[in-house]
mmCIF file of C-alpha atoms and ligand atoms in Angstrom:
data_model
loop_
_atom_site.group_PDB
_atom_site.id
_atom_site.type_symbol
_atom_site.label_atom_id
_atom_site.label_comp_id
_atom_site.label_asym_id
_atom_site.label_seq_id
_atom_site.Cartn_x
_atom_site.Cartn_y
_atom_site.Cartn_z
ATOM 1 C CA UNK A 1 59.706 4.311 2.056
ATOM 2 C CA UNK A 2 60.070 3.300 -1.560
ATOM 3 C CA UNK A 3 58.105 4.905 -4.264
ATOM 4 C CA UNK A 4 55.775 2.153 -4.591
ATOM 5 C CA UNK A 5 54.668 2.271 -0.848
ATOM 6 C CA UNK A 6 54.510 6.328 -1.228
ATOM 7 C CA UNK A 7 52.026 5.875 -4.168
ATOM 8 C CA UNK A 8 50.021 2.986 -1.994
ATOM 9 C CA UNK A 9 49.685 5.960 0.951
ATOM 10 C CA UNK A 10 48.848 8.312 -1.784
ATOM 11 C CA UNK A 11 45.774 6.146 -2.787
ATOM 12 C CA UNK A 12 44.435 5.722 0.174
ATOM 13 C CA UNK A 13 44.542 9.085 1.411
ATOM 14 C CA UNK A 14 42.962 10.095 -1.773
ATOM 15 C CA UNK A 15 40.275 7.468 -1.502
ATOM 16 C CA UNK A 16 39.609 7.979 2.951
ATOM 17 C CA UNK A 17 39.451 12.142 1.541
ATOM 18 C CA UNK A 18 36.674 10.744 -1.398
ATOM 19 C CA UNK A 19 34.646 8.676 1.325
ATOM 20 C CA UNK A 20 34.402 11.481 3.577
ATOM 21 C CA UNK A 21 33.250 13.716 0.531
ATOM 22 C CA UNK A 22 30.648 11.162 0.037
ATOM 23 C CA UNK A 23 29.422 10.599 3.665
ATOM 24 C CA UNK A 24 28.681 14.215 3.724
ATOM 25 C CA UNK A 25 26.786 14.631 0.254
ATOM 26 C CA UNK A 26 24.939 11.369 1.334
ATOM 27 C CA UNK A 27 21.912 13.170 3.236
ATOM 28 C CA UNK A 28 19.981 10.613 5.116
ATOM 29 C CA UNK A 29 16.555 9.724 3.964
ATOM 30 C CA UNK A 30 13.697 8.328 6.413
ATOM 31 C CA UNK A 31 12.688 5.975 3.635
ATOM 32 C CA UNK A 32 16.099 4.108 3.202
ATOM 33 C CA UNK A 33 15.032 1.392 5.090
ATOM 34 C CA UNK A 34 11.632 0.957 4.641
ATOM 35 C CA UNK A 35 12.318 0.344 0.763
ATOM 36 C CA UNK A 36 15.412 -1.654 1.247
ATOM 37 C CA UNK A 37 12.399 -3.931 3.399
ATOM 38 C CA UNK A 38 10.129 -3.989 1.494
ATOM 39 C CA UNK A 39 11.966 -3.758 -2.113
ATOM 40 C CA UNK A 40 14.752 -6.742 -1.226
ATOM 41 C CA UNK A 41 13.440 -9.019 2.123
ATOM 42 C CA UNK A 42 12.435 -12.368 1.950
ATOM 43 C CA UNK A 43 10.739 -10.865 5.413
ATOM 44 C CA UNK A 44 8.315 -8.580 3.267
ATOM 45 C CA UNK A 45 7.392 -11.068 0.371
ATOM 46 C CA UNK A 46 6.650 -13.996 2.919
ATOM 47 C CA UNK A 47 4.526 -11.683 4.537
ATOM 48 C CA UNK A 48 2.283 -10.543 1.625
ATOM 49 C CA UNK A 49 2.419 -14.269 0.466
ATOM 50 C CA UNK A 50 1.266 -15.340 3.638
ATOM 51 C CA UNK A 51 -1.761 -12.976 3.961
ATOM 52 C CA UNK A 52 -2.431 -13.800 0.249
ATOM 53 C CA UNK A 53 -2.211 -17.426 1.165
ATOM 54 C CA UNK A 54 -4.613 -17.272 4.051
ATOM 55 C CA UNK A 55 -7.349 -15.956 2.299
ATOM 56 C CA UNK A 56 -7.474 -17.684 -0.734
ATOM 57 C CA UNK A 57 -8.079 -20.999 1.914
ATOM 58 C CA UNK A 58 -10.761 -19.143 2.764
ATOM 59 C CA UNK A 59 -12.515 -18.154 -0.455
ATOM 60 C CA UNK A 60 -14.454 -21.794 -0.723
ATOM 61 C CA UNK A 61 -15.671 -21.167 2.872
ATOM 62 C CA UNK A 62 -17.043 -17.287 2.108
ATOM 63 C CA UNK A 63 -18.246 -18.137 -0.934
ATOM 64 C CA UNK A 64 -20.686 -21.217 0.169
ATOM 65 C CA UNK A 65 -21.842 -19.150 3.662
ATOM 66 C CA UNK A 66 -24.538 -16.685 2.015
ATOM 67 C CA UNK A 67 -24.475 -14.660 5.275
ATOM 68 C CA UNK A 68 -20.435 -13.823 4.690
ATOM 69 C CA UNK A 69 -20.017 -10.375 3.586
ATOM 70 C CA UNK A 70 -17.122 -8.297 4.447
ATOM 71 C CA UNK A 71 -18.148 -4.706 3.701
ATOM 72 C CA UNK A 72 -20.137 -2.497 5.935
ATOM 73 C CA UNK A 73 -21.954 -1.133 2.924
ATOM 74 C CA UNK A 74 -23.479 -4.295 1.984
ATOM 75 C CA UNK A 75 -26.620 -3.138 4.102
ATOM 76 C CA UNK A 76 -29.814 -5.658 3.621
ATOM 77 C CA UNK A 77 -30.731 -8.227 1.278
ATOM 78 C CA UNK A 78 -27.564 -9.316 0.089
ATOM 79 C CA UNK A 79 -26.903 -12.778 0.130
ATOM 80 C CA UNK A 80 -28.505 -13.935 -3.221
ATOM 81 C CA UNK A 81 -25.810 -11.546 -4.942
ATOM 82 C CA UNK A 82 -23.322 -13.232 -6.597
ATOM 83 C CA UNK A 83 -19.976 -12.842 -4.589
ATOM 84 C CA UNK A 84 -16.834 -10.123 -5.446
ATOM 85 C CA UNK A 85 -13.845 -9.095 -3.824
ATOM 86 C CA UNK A 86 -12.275 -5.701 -3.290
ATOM 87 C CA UNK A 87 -8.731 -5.069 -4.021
ATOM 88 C CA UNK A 88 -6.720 -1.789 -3.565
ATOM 89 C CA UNK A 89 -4.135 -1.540 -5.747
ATOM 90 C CA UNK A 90 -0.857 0.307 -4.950
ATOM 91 C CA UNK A 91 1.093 -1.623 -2.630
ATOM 92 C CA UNK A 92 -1.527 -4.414 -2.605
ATOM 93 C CA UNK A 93 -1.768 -5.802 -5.686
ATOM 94 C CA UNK A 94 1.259 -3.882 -7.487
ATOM 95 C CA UNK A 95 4.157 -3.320 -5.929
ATOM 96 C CA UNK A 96 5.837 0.406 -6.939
ATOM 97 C CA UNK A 97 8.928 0.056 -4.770
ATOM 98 C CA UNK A 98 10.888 1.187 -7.562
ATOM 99 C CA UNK A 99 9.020 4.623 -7.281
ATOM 100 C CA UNK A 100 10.053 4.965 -3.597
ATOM 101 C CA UNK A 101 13.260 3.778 -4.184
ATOM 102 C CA UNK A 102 14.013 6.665 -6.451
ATOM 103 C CA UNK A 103 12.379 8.988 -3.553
ATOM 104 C CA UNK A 104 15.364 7.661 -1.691
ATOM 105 C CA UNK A 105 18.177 7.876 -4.345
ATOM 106 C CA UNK A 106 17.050 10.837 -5.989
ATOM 107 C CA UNK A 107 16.200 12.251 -2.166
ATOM 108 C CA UNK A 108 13.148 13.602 -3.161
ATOM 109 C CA UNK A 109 9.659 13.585 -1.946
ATOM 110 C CA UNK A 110 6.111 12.070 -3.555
ATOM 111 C CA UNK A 111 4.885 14.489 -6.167
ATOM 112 C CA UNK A 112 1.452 13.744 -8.113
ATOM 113 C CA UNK A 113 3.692 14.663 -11.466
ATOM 114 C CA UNK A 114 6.451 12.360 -10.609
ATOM 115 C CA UNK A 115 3.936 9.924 -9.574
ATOM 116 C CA UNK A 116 1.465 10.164 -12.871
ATOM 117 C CA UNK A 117 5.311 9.862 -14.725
ATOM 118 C CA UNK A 118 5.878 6.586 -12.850
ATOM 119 C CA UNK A 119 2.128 5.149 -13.378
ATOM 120 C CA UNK A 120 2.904 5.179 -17.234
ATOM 121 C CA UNK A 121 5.823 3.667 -17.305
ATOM 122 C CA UNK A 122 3.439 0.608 -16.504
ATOM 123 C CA UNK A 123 6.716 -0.839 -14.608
ATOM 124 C CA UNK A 124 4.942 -2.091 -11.501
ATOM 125 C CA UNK A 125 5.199 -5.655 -10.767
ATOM 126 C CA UNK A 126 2.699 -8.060 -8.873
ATOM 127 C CA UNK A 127 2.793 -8.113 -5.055
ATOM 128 C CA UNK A 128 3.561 -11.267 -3.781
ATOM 129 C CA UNK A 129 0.624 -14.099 -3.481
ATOM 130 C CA UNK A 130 -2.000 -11.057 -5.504
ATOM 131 C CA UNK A 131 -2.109 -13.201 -8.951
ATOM 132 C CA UNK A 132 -2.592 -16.109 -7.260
ATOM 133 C CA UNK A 133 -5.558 -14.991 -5.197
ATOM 134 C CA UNK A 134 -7.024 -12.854 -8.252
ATOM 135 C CA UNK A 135 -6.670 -16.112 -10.227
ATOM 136 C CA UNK A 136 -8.406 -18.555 -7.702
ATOM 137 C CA UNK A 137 -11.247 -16.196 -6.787
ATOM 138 C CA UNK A 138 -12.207 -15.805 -10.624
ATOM 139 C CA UNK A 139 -11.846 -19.125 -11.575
ATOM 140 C CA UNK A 140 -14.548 -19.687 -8.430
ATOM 141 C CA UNK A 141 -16.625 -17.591 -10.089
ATOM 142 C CA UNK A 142 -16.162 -14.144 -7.616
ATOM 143 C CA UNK A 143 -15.904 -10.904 -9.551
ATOM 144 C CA UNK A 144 -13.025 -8.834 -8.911
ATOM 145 C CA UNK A 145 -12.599 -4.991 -8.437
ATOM 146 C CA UNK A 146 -9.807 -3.007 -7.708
ATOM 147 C CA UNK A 147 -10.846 0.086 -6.439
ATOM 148 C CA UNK A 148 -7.760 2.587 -6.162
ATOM 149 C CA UNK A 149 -7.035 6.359 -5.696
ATOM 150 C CA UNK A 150 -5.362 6.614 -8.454
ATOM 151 C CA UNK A 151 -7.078 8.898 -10.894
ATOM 152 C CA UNK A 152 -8.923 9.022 -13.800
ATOM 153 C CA UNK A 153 -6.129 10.129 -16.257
ATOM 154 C CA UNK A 154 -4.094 7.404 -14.662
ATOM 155 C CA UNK A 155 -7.159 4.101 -15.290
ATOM 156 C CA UNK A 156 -5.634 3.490 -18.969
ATOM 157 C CA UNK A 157 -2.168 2.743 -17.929
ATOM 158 C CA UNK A 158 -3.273 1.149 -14.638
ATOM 159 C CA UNK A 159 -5.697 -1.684 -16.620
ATOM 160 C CA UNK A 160 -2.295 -2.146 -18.984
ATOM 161 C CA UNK A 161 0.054 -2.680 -15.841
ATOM 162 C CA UNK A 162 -2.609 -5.440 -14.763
ATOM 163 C CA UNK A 163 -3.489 -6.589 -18.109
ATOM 164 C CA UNK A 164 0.740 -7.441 -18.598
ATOM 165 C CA UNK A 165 0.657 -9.911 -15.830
ATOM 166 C CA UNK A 166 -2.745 -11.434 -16.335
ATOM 167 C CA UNK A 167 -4.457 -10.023 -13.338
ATOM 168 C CA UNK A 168 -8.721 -10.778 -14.010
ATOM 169 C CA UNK A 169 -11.096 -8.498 -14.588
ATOM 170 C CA UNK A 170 -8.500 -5.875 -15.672
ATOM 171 C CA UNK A 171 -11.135 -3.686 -17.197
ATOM 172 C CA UNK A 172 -12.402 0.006 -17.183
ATOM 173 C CA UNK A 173 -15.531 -1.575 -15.500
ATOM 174 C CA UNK A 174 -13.545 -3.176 -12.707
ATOM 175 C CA UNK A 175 -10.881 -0.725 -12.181
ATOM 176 C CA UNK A 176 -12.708 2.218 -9.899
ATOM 177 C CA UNK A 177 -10.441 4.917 -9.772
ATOM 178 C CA UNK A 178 -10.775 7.891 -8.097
ATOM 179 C CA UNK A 179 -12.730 10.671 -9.793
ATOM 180 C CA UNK A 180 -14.056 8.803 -12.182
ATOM 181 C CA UNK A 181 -17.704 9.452 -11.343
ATOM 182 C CA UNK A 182 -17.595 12.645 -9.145
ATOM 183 C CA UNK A 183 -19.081 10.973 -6.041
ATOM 184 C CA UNK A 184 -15.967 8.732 -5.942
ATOM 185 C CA UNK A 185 -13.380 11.115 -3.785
ATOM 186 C CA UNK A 186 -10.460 9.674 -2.332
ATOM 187 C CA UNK A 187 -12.325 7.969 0.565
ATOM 188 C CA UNK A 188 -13.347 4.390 -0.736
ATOM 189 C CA UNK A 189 -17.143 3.663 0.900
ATOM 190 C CA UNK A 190 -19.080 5.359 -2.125
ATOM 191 C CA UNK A 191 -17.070 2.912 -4.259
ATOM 192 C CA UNK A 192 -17.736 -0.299 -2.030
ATOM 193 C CA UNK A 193 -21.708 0.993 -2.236
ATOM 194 C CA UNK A 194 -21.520 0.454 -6.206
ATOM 195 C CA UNK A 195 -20.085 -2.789 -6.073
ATOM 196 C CA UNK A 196 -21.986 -3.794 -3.000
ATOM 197 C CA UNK A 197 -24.896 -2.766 -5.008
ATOM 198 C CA UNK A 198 -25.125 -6.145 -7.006
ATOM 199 C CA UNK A 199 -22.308 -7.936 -5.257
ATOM 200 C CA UNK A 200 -21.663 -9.879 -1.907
ATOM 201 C CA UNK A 201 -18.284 -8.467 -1.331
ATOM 202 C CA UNK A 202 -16.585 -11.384 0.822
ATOM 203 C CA UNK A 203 -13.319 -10.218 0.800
ATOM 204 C CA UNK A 204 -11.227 -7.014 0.794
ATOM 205 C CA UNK A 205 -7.845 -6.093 0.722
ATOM 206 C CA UNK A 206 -5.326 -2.955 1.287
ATOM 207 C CA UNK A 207 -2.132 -1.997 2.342
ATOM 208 C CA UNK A 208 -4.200 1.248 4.274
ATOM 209 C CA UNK A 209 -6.694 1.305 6.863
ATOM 210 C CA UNK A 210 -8.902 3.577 4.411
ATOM 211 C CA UNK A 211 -9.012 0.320 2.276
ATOM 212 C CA UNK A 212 -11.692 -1.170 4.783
ATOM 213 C CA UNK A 213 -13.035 1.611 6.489
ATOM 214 C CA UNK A 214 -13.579 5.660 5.562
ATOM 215 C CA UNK A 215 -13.705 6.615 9.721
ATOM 216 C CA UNK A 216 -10.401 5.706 10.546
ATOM 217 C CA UNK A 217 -10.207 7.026 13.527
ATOM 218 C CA UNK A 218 -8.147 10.191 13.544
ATOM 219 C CA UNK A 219 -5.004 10.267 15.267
ATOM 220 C CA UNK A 220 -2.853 7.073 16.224
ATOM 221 C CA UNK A 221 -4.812 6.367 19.350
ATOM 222 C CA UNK A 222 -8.271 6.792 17.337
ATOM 223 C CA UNK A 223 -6.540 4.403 14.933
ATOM 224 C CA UNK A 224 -5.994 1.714 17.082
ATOM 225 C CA UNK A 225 -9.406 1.926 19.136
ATOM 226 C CA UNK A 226 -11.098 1.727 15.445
ATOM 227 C CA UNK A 227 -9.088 -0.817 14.328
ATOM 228 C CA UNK A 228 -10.145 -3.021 17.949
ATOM 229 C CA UNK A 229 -13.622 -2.741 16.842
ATOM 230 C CA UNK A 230 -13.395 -4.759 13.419
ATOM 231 C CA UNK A 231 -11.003 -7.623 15.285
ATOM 232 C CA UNK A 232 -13.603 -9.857 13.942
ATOM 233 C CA UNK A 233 -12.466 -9.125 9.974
ATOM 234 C CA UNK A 234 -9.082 -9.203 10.398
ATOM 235 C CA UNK A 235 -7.906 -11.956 8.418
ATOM 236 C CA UNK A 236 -11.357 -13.587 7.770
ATOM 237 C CA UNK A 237 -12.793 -11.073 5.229
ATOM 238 C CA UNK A 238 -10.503 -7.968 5.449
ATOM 239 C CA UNK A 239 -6.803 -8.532 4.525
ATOM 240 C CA UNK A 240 -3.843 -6.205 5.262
ATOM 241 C CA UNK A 241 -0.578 -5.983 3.377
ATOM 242 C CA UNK A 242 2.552 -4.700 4.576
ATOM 243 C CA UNK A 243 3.563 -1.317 3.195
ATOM 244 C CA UNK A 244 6.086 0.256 5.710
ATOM 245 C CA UNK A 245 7.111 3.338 2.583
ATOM 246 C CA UNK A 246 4.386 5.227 3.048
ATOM 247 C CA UNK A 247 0.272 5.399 4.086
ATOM 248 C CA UNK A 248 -2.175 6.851 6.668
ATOM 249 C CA UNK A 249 -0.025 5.919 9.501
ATOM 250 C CA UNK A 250 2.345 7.465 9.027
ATOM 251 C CA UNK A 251 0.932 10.961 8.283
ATOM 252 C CA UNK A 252 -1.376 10.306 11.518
ATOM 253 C CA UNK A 253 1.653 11.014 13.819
ATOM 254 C CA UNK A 254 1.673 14.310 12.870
ATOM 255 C CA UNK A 255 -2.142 15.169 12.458
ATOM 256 C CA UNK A 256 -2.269 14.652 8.832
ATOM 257 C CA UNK A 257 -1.313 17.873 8.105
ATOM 258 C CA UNK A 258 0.692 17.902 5.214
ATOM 259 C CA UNK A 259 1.211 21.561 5.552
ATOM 260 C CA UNK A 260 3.603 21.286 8.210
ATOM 261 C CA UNK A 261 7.532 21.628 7.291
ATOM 262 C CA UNK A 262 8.988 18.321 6.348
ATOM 263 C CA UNK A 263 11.538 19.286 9.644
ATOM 264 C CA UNK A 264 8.001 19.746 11.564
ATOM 265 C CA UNK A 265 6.819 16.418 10.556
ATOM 266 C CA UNK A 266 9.474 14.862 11.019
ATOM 267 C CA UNK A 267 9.807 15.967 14.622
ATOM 268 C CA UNK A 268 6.105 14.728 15.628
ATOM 269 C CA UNK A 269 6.968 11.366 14.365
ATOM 270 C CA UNK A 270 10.157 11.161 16.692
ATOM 271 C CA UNK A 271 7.708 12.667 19.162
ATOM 272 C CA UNK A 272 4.894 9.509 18.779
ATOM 273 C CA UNK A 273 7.583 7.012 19.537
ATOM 274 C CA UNK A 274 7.103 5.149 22.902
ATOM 275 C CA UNK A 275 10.636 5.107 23.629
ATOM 276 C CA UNK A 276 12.921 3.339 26.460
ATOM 277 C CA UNK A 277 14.800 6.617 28.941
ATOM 278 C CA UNK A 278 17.870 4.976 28.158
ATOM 279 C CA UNK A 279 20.790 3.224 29.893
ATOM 280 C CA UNK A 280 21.727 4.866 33.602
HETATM 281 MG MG1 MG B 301 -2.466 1.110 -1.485
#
């Protein structure tokens, strides 16, 4: 063995040793792939664009049919209002991948002061197919809100982040935040009552089920019974995105308690799985 061929076994000891270093500081994070998804797949923004897509065919159609309303707090008398749409806004019409990525890098967890940091860095960009829909319904005359739980500290830099790509109706009128009349908690229906108030509200959309209704159901079963008895809305008049990093489903597996250790959690979650015995 020359010298040359001693130094080339050198190396790659030295660099197996450094990959083995790194496979062990590497902790695995349950949001790896869920970002990767929805931060890099043509799979994810298809999907959005699609649902996007679908309902802005649609908008001529809800806006002509005076009996069309989407929200069950549009009670009586409501089809000489002039027509709106709902939009929630984190993960339906701005995409903050870039915050869950760093979860995953960083391997950290959602914090409201890491979260409020992110918000005003105004960095979020539009989901795919939202300007588009925004654009359309306006331009037919339908008012837009986006009614998010974000809160009221956070409305300044949210309007700016929608103001930077043009979305309408980017105003502290149309943006309902959380908090920001004390009514307005996290759960959406006392918001869709104001705007249901002097709107037909023909459309709404979400990445969450509490984007359409505030009885979700409770646990996953619950879910999926509650969710059975809108099939009608489902991509007529309410209009679900994607969102695989985070939301009401996935806390459901384990009882939405959020006091449970992230181990405890964690191990609910593996327990909800329907999963196959295995090979014999
Ligand atoms: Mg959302």
């Amino acid at each position: 063995m020359n010298v040359f061929m001693k130094l080339a076994g050198a190396t790659a000891l030295a660099t197996l040793v450094s990959f083995a270093a790194q496979a062990q500081d590497a902790k695995p994070n349950d949001g790896l792939n869920a970002a990767l998804w929805y931060q890099t797949s043509v799979e994810y923004k298809t999907t959005a664009k699609s649902v996007y897509a679908g309902a802005q065919r649609l908008l001529g159609a809800a806006i002509g049919d005076h009996s069309w309303t989407a929200a069950l707090e549009q009670g009586d008398n409501y089809m000489s209002k002039s027509p709106a749409i709902v939009l929630d806004v984190d993960e339906t019409v701005l995409d903050n991948s870039a915050y869950q990525s760093w979860v995953v890098t960083a391997d950290s967890s959602y914090s409201s002061k890491t979260w409020a940091e992110f918000v005003n860095t105004e960095m979020s960009t539009p989901t795919p197919g939202a300007l588009e829909l925004t654009k359309a319904a306006a331009a037919k005359g339908v008012a837009v809100y986006y009614v998010t739980n974000r809160k009221a500290p956070e409305e300044a830099a949210t309007i700016a982040n929608l103001k930077k790509y043009g979305f309408p109706y980017a105003d502290a009128d149309h943006v309902m935040v959380r908090g920001e009349k004390k009514e307005w908690g996290s759960d959406k229906g006392t918001r869709r009552d104001a705007v249901a108030a002097d709107h037909r509200i023909i459309m709404m959309f979400g990445d969450n089920f509490g984007d359409f209704v505030d009885d979700m159901g409770g646990d996953v079963k619950g879910r999926i019974a509650k969710m059975d008895e809108y099939s009608d809305y489902w991509g007529e008049r309410w209009f679900m995105l994607p969102n695989p990093t985070y939301g009401s489903w996935e806390s459901a597996a384990f009882g939405d308690n959020w006091k449970l250790s992230p181990e405890e959690r964690r191990q609910m979650k593996t327990d909800a799985l329907n999963d196959w015995d295995g090979p014999k």
